[in-house]
Short mmCIF file of C-alpha atoms in Angstrom, two decimals:
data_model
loop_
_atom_site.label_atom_id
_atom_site.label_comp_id
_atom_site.label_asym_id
_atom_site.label_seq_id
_atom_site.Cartn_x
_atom_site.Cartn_y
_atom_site.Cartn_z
CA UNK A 1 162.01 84.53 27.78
CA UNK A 2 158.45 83.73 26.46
CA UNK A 3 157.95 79.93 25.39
CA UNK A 4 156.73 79.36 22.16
CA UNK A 5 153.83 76.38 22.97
CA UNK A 6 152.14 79.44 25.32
CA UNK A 7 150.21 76.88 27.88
CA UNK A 8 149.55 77.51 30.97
CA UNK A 9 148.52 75.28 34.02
CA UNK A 10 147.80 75.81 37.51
CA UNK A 11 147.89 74.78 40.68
CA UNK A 12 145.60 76.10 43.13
CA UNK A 13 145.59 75.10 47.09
CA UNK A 14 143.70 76.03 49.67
CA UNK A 15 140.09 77.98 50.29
CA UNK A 16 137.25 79.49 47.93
CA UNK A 17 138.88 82.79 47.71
CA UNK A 18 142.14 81.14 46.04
CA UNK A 19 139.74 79.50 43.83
CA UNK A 20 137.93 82.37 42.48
CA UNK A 21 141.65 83.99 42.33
CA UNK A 22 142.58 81.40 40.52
CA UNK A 23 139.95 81.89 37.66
CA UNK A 24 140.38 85.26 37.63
CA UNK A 25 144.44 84.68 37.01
CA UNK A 26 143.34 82.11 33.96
CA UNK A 27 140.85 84.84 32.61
CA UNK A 28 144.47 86.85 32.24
CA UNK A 29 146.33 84.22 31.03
CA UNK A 30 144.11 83.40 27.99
CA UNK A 31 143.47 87.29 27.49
CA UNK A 32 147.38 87.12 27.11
CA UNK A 33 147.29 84.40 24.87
CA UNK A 34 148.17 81.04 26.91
CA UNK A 35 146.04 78.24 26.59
CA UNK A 36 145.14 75.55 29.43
CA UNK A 37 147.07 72.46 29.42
CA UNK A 38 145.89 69.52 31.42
CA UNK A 39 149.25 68.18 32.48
CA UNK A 40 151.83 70.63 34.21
CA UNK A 41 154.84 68.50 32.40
CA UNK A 42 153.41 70.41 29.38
CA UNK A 43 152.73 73.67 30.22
CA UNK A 44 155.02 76.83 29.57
CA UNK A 45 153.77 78.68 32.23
CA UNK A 46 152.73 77.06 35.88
CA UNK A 47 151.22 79.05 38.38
CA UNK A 48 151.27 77.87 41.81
CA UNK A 49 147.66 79.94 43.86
CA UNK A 50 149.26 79.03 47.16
CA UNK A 51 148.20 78.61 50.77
CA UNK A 52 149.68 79.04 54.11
CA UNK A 53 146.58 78.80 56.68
CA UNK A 54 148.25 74.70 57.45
CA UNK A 55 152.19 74.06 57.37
CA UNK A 56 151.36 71.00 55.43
CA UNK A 57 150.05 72.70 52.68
CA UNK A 58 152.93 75.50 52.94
CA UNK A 59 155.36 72.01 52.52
CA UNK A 60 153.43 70.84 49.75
CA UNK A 61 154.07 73.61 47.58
CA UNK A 62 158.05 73.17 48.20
CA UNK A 63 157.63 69.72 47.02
CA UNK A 64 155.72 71.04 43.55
CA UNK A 65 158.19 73.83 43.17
CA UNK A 66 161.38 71.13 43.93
CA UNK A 67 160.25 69.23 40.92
CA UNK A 68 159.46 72.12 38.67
CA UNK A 69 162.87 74.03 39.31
CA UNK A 70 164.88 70.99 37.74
CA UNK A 71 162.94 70.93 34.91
CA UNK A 72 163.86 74.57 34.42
CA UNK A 73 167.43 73.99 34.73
CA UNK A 74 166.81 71.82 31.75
CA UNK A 75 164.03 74.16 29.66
CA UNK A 76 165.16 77.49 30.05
CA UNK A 77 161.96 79.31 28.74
CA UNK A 78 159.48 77.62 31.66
CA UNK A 79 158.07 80.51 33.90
CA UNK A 80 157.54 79.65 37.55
CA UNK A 81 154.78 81.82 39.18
CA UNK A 82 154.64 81.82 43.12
CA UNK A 83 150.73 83.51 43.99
CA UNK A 84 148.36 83.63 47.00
CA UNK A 85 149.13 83.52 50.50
CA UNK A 86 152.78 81.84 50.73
CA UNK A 87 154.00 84.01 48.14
CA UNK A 88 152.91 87.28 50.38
CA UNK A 89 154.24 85.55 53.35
CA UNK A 90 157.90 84.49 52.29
CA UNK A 91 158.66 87.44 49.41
CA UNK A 92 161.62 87.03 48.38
CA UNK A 93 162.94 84.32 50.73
CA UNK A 94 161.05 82.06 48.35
CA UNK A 95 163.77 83.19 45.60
CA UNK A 96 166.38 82.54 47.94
CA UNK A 97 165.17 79.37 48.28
CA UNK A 98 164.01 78.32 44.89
CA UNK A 99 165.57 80.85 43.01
CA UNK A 100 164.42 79.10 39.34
CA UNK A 101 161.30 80.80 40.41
CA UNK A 102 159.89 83.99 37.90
CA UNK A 103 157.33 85.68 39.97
CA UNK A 104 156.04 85.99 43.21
CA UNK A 105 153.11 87.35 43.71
CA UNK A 106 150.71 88.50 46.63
CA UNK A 107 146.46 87.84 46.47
CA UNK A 108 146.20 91.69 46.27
CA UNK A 109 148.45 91.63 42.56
CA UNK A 110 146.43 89.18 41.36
CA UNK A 111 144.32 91.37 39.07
CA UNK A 112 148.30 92.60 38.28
CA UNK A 113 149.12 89.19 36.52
CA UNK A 114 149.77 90.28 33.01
CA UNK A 115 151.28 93.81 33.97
CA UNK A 116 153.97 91.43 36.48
CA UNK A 117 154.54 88.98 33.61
CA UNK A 118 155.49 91.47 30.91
CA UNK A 119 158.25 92.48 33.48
CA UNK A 120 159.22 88.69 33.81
CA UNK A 121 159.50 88.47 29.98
CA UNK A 122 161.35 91.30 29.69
CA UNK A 123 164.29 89.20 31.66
CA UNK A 124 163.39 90.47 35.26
CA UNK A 125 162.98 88.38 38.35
CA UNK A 126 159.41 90.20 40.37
CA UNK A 127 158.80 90.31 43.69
CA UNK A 128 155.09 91.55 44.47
CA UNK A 129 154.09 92.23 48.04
CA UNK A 130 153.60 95.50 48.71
CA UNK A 131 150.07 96.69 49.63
CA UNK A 132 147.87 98.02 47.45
CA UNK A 133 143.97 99.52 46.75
CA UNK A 134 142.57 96.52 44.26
CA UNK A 135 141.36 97.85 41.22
CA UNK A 136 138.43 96.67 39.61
CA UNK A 137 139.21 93.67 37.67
CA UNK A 138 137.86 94.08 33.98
CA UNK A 139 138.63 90.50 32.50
CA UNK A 140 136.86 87.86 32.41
CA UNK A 141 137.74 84.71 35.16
CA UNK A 142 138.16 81.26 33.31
CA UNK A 143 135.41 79.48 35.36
CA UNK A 144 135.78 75.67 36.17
CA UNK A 145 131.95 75.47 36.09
CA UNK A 146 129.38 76.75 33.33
CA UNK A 147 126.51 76.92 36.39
CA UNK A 148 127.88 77.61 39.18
CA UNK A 149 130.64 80.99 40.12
CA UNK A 150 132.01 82.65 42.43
CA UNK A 151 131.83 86.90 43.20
CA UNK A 152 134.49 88.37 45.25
CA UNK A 153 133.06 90.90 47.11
CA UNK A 154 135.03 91.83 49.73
CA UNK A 155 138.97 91.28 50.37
CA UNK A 156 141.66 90.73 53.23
CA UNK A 157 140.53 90.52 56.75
CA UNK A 158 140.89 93.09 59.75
CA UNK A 159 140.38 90.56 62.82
CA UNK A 160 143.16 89.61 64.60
CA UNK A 161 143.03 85.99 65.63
CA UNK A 162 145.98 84.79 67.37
CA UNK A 163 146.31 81.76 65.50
CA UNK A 164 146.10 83.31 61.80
CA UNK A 165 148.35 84.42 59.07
CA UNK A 166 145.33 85.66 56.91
CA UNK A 167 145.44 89.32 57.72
CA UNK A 168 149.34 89.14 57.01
CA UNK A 169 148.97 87.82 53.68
CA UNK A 170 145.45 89.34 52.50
CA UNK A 171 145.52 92.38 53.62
CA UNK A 172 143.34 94.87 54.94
CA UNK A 173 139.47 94.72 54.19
CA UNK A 174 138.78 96.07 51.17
CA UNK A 175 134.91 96.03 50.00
CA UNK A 176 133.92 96.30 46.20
CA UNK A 177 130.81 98.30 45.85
CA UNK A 178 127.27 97.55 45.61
CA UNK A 179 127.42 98.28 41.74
CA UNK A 180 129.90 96.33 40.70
CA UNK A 181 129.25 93.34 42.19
CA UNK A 182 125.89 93.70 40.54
CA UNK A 183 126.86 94.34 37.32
CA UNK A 184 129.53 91.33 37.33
CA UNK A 185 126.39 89.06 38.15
CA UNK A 186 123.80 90.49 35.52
CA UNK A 187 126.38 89.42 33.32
CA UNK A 188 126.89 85.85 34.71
CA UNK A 189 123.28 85.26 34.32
CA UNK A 190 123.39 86.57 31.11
CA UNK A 191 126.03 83.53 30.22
CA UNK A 192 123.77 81.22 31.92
CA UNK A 193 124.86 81.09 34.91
CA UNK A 194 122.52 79.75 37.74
CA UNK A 195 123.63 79.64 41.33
CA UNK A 196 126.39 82.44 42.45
CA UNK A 197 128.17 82.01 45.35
CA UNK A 198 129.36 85.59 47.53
CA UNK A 199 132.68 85.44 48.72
CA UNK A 200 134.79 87.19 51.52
CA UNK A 201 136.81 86.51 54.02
CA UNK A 202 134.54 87.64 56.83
CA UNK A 203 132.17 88.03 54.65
CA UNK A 204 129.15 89.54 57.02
CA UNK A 205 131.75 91.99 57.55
CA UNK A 206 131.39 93.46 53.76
CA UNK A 207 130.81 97.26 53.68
CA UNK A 208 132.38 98.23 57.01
CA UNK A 209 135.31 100.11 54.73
CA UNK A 210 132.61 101.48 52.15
CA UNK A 211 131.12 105.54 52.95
CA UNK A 212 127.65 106.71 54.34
CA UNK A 213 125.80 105.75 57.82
CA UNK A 214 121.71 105.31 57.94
CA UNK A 215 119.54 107.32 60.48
CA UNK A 216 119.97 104.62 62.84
CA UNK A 217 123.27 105.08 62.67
CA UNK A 218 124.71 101.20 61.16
CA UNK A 219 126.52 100.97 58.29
CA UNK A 220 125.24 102.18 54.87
CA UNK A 221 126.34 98.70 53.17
CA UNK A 222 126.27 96.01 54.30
CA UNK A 223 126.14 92.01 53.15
CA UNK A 224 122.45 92.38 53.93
CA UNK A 225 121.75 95.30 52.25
CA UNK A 226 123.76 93.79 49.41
CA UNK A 227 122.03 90.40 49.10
CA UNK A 228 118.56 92.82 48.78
CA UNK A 229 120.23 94.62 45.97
CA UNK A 230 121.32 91.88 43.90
CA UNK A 231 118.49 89.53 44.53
CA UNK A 232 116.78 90.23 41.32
CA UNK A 233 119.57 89.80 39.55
CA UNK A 234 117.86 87.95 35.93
CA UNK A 235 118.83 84.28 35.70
CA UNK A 236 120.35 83.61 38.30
CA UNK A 237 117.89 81.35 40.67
CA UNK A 238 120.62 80.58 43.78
CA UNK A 239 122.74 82.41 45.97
CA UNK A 240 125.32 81.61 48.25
CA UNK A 241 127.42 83.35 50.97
CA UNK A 242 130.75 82.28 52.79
CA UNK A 243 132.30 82.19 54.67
CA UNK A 244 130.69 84.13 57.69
CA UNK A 245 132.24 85.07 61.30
CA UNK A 246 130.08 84.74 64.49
CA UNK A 247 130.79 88.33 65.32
CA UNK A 248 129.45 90.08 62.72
CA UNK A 249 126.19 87.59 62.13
CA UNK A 250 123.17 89.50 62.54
CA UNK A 251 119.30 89.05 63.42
CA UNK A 252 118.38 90.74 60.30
CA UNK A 253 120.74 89.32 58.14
CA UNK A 254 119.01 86.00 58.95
CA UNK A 255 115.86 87.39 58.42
CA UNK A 256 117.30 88.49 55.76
CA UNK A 257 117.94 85.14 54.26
CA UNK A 258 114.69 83.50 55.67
CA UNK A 259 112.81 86.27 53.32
CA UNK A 260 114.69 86.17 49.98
CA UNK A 261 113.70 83.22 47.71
CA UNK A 262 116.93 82.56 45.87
CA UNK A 263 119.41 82.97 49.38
CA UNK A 264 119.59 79.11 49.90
CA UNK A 265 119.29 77.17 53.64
CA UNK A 266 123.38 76.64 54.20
CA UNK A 267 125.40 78.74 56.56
CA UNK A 268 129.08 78.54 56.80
CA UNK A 269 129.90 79.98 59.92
CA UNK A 270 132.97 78.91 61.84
CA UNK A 271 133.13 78.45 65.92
CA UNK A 272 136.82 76.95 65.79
CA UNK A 273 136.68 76.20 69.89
CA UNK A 274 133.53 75.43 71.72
CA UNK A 275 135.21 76.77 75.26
CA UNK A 276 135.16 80.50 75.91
CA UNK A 277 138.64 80.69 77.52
CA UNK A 278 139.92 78.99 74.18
CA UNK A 279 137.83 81.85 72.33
CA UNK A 280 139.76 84.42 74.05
CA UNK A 281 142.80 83.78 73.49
CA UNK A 282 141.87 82.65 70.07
CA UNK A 283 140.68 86.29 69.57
CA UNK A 284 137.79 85.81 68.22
CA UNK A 285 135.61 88.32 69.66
CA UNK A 286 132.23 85.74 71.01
CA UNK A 287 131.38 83.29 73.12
CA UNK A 288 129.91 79.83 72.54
CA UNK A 289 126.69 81.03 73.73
CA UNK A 290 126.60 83.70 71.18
CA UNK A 291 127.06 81.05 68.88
CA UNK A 292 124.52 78.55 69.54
CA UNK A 293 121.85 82.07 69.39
CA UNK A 294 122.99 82.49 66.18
CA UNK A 295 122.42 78.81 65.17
CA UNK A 296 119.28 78.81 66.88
CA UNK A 297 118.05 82.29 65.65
CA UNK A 298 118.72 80.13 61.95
CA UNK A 299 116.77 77.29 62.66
CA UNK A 300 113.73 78.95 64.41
CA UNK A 301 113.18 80.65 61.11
CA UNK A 302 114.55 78.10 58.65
CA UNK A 303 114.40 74.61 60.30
CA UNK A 304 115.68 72.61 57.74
CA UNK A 305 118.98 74.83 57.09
CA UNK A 306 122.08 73.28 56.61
CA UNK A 307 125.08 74.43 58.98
CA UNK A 308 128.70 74.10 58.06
CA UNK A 309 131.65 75.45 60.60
CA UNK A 310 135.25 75.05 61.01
CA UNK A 311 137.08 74.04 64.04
CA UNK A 312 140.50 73.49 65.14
CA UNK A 313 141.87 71.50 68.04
CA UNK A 314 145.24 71.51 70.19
CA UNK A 315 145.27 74.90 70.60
CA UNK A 316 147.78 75.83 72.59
CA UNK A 317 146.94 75.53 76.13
CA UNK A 318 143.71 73.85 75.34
CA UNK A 319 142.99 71.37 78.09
CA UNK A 320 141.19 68.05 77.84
CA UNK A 321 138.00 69.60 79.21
CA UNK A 322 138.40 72.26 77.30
CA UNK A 323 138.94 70.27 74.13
CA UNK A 324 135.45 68.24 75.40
CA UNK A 325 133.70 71.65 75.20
CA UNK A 326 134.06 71.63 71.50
CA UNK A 327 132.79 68.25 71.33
CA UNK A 328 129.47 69.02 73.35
CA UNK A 329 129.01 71.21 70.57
CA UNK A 330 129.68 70.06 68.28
CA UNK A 331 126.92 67.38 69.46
CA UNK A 332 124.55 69.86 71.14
CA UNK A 333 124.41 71.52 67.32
CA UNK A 334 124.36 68.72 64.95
CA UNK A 335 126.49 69.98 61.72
CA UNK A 336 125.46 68.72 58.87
CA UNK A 337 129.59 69.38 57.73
CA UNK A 338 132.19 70.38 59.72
CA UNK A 339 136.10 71.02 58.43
CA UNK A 340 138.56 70.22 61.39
CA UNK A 341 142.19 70.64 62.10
CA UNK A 342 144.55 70.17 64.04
CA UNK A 343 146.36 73.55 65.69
CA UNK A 344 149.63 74.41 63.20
CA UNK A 345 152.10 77.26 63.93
CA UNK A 346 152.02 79.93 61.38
CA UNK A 347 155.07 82.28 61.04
CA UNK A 348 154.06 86.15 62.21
CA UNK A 349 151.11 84.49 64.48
CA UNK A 350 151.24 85.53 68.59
CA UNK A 351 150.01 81.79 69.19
CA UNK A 352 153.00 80.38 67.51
CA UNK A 353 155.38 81.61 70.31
CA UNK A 354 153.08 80.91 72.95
CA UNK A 355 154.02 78.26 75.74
CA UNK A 356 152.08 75.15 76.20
CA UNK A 357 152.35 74.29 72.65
CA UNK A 358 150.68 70.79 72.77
CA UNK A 359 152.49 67.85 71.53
CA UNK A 360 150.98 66.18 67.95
CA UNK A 361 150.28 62.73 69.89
CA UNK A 362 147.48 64.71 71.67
CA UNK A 363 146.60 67.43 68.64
CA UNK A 364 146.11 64.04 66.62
CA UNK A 365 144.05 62.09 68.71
CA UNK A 366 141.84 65.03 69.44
CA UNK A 367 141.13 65.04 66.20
CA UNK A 368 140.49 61.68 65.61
CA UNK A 369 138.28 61.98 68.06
CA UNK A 370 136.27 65.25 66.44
CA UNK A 371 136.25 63.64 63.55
CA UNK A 372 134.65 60.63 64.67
CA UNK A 373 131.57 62.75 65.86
CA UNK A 374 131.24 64.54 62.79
CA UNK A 375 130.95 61.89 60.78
CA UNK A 376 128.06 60.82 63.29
CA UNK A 377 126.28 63.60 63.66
CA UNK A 378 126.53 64.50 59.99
CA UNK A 379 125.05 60.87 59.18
CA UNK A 380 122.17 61.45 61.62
CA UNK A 381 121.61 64.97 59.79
CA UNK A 382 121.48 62.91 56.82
CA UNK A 383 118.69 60.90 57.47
CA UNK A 384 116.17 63.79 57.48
CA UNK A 385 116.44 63.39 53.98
CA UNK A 386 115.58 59.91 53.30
CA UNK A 387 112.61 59.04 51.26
CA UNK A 388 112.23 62.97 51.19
CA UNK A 389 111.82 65.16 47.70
CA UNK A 390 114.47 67.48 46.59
CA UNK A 391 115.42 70.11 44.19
CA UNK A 392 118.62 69.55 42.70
CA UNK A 393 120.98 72.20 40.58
CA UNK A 394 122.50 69.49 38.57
CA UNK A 395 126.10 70.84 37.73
CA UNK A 396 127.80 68.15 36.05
CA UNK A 397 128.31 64.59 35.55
CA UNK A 398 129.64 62.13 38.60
CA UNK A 399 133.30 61.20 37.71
CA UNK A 400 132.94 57.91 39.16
CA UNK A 401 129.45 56.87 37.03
CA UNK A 402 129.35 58.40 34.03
CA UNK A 403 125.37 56.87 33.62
CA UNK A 404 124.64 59.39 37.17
CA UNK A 405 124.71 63.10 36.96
CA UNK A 406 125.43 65.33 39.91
CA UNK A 407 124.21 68.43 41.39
CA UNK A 408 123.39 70.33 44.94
CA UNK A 409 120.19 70.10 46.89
CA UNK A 410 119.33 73.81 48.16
CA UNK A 411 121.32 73.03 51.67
CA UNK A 412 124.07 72.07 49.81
CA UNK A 413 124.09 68.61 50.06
CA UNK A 414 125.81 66.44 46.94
CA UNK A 415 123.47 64.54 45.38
CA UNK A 416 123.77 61.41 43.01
CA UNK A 417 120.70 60.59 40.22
CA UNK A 418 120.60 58.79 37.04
CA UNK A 419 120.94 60.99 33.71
CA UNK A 420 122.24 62.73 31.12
CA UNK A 421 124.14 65.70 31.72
CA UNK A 422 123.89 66.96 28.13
CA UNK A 423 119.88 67.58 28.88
CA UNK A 424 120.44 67.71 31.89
CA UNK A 425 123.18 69.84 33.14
CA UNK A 426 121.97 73.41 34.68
CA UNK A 427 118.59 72.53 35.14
CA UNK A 428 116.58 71.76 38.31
CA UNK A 429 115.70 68.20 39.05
CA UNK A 430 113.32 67.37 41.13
CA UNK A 431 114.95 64.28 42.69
CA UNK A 432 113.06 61.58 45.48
CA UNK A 433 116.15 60.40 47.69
CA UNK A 434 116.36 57.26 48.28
CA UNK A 435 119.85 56.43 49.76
CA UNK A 436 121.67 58.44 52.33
CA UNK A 437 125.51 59.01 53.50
CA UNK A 438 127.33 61.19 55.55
CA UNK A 439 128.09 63.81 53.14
CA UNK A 440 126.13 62.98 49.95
CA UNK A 441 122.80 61.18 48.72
CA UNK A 442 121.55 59.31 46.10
CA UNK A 443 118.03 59.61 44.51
CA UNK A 444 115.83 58.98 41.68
CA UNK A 445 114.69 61.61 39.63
CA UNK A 446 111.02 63.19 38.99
CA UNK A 447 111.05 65.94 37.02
CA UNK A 448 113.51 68.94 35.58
CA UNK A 449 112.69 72.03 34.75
CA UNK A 450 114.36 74.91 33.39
CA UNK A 451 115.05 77.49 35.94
CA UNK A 452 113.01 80.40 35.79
CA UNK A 453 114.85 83.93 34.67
CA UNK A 454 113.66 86.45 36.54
#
């Protein structure tokens, strides 16, 4: 049954890639006819872009969809849609137990939305999990931001770590090629687009599934070729990669980077465990000693880069020494952000029916402990940029001052200013900063400039 307000709203969770899903899925929506609606209470259609990487996100989609089905019982022409990661992981035992629900939906249908729907209106209850190739998408994403996107360009994952579902729900890797990836950004910097951020999974791991070796026998594409290709790309003046994995981060894909003007000073590249027996049975193909080379390698040729990572404690088995490993470097390194978390079972995972499972009194004060470090190392990382100048993408105005505007220094740092983000917003600012935290600054500004199209 289709309503008859058509409004849509939905609910994303989880990483970048469900984000950039997520736009792509409103794109549909509005090329169907739906229009966004603020509040869920009024919407026709919700769409819940689901994740299952933490089993407290997995529960917090229950909760949405508990509240949702009885409205449903009582407005018979509201359409539940289950997408993203849970949805691939629990099929139909998500209509067993929410059966209210419309649609549910895998990441790799998500370019299948409107196809999937039709069936829905036409009375039928969809499951879609089943692997497939992804198709080139041809509509437009809705994007949350007029200056800054995202650009899928690879999808699903081939590694194997013990501890996640990812490969189970994503699928295999699937690269787009070279040529449509450019195209889709000539045209976002022909909308005025001005920073564009690469995403994948693994994404230095882009092209391994694409045809054709060099002479020296590596892959024909790859995510540094790539980043050479679409570097002139006109109008758009920054670019972005994430998130990377240790194993597949080159030499020359940092020189790479260190040569091409627009590829901006932040690396996202998570260690999860500082302690190589952790690694191992993690599964995730390096050593900590690889890693600090790589970080290293970064910083001999761009000194100021910014390093993100991810890491997760209580693994299982993970002893205290083990677990102070991660903290030495976690201190050795000096992360200017790091996202941590606490080990959490995932259904189809070998680690989840591993002994030695460690008990949430110590997974939680591990953490607490981590957490406390990064917030001091990331607030001694900070202070490099007191009293320093910066260029800031301004992107929009801060929700908490309307008289300050807010943008991105080049290492990704938020940063505050005074201004006006109708003259200001999508420009370059120039910006002296004069007040440092953590995770974001404050500055004054000095001049803005329209960025160059090249």
């Amino acid at each position: 049954m289709i309503a008859s307000n058509r409004r849509y709203h939905i609910t994303t969770f989880g990483c970048q890639m469900n984000k950039a899903d997520s736009e792509r899925m409103a794109g549909i929506l509005e090329d169907m006819g739906f229009e966004w609606s603020e509040d869920p209470n009024e919407a026709s259609l919700l769409l819940y872009n689901t994740c299952t990487i933490r089993d407290n996100a997995e529960q917090k989609v229950y909760s949405y969809l508990g509240r949702q089905a009885k409205r449903k019982q009582e407005q018979a022409d509201l359409t539940i849609v289950v997408a993203g990661c849970v949805a691939q992981q629990e099929g139909e035992t998500l209509l067993r137990r929410v059966p209210e629900i419309d649609l549910v939906m895998g990441p790799q249908h998500a370019n299948r939305l409107e196809e999937l729907l039709e069936q829905v209106f036409d009375g039928n209850q969809v499951v879609a999990t089943e692997p497939i190739q992804i198709v080139e998408d041809i509509t437009k994403p809705r994007r949350d931001s007029t200056v800054t996107a995202w650009v899928n360009v690879i999808y699903g994952c081939n590694e194997r770590c013990t501890y996640c579902v990812v490969p189970n729900v994503r699928g295999v890797e699937q690269s787009r090629t070279p040529e449509a990836i450019k195209a889709e950004m000539v045209e976002l910097g022909k909308q005025g687009y001005k920073e564009i951020t690469l995403l994948g999974q693994n994404i230095d791991a882009y092209g391994r599934d694409l045809p054709g070796t060099t002479p020296e026998g590596r892959h024909l594409h790859t995510l540094t070729d790539l980043l050479y290709y679409v570097h002139d790309v006109p109008g758009v003046d920054r670019l972005r990669f994430a998130t990377s994995h240790p194993r597949y981060f080159t030499e020359r894909l940092i020189r790479a980077c260190a040569e091409l003007p627009k590829v901006c000073e932040h690396f996202h590249i998570p260690f999860q465990s500082g302690d190589n027996e952790v690694l191992k049975r993690m599964s995730r193909g390096y050593t900590h000693e690889k890693y600090r080379r790589i970080i290293d390698k970064i910083r001999q040729l761009m000194p100021d880069a910014s390093i993100s990572a991810d890491a997760i404690v209580g693994f299982p088995g993970e002893t205290e020494a083990q677990f102070e490993n991660t903290l030495k470097l976690v201190a050795d390194i000096g992360f200017d952000h790091l996202n941590t978390a606490a080990y959490s079972p995932r259904p189809g995972t070998p680690a989840a029916l591993w002994d030695a499972q460690l008990s949430e009194e110590v997974k939680s004060d591990r953490l607490q402990r981590l957490n406390h470090l990064v917030a001091t190392t990331a607030q001694a990382r900070s202070q490099r940029y007191l009293g320093r100048v910066e260029e800031v993408l301004v992107e929009d105005q801060n929700p908490k001052n309307p008289q300050q505007v807010m943008g991105r220094t080049r290492g990704n740092r938020l940063t505050f200013f005074d201004g006006d983000i109708i003259q200001l917003k999508g420009k370059l600012v120039t910006v002296k900063i004069t007040e440092v935290r953590a995770f974001s600054l404050t500055g004054e500004p000095i001049e803005a400039r329209q960025l160059v199209v090249s």
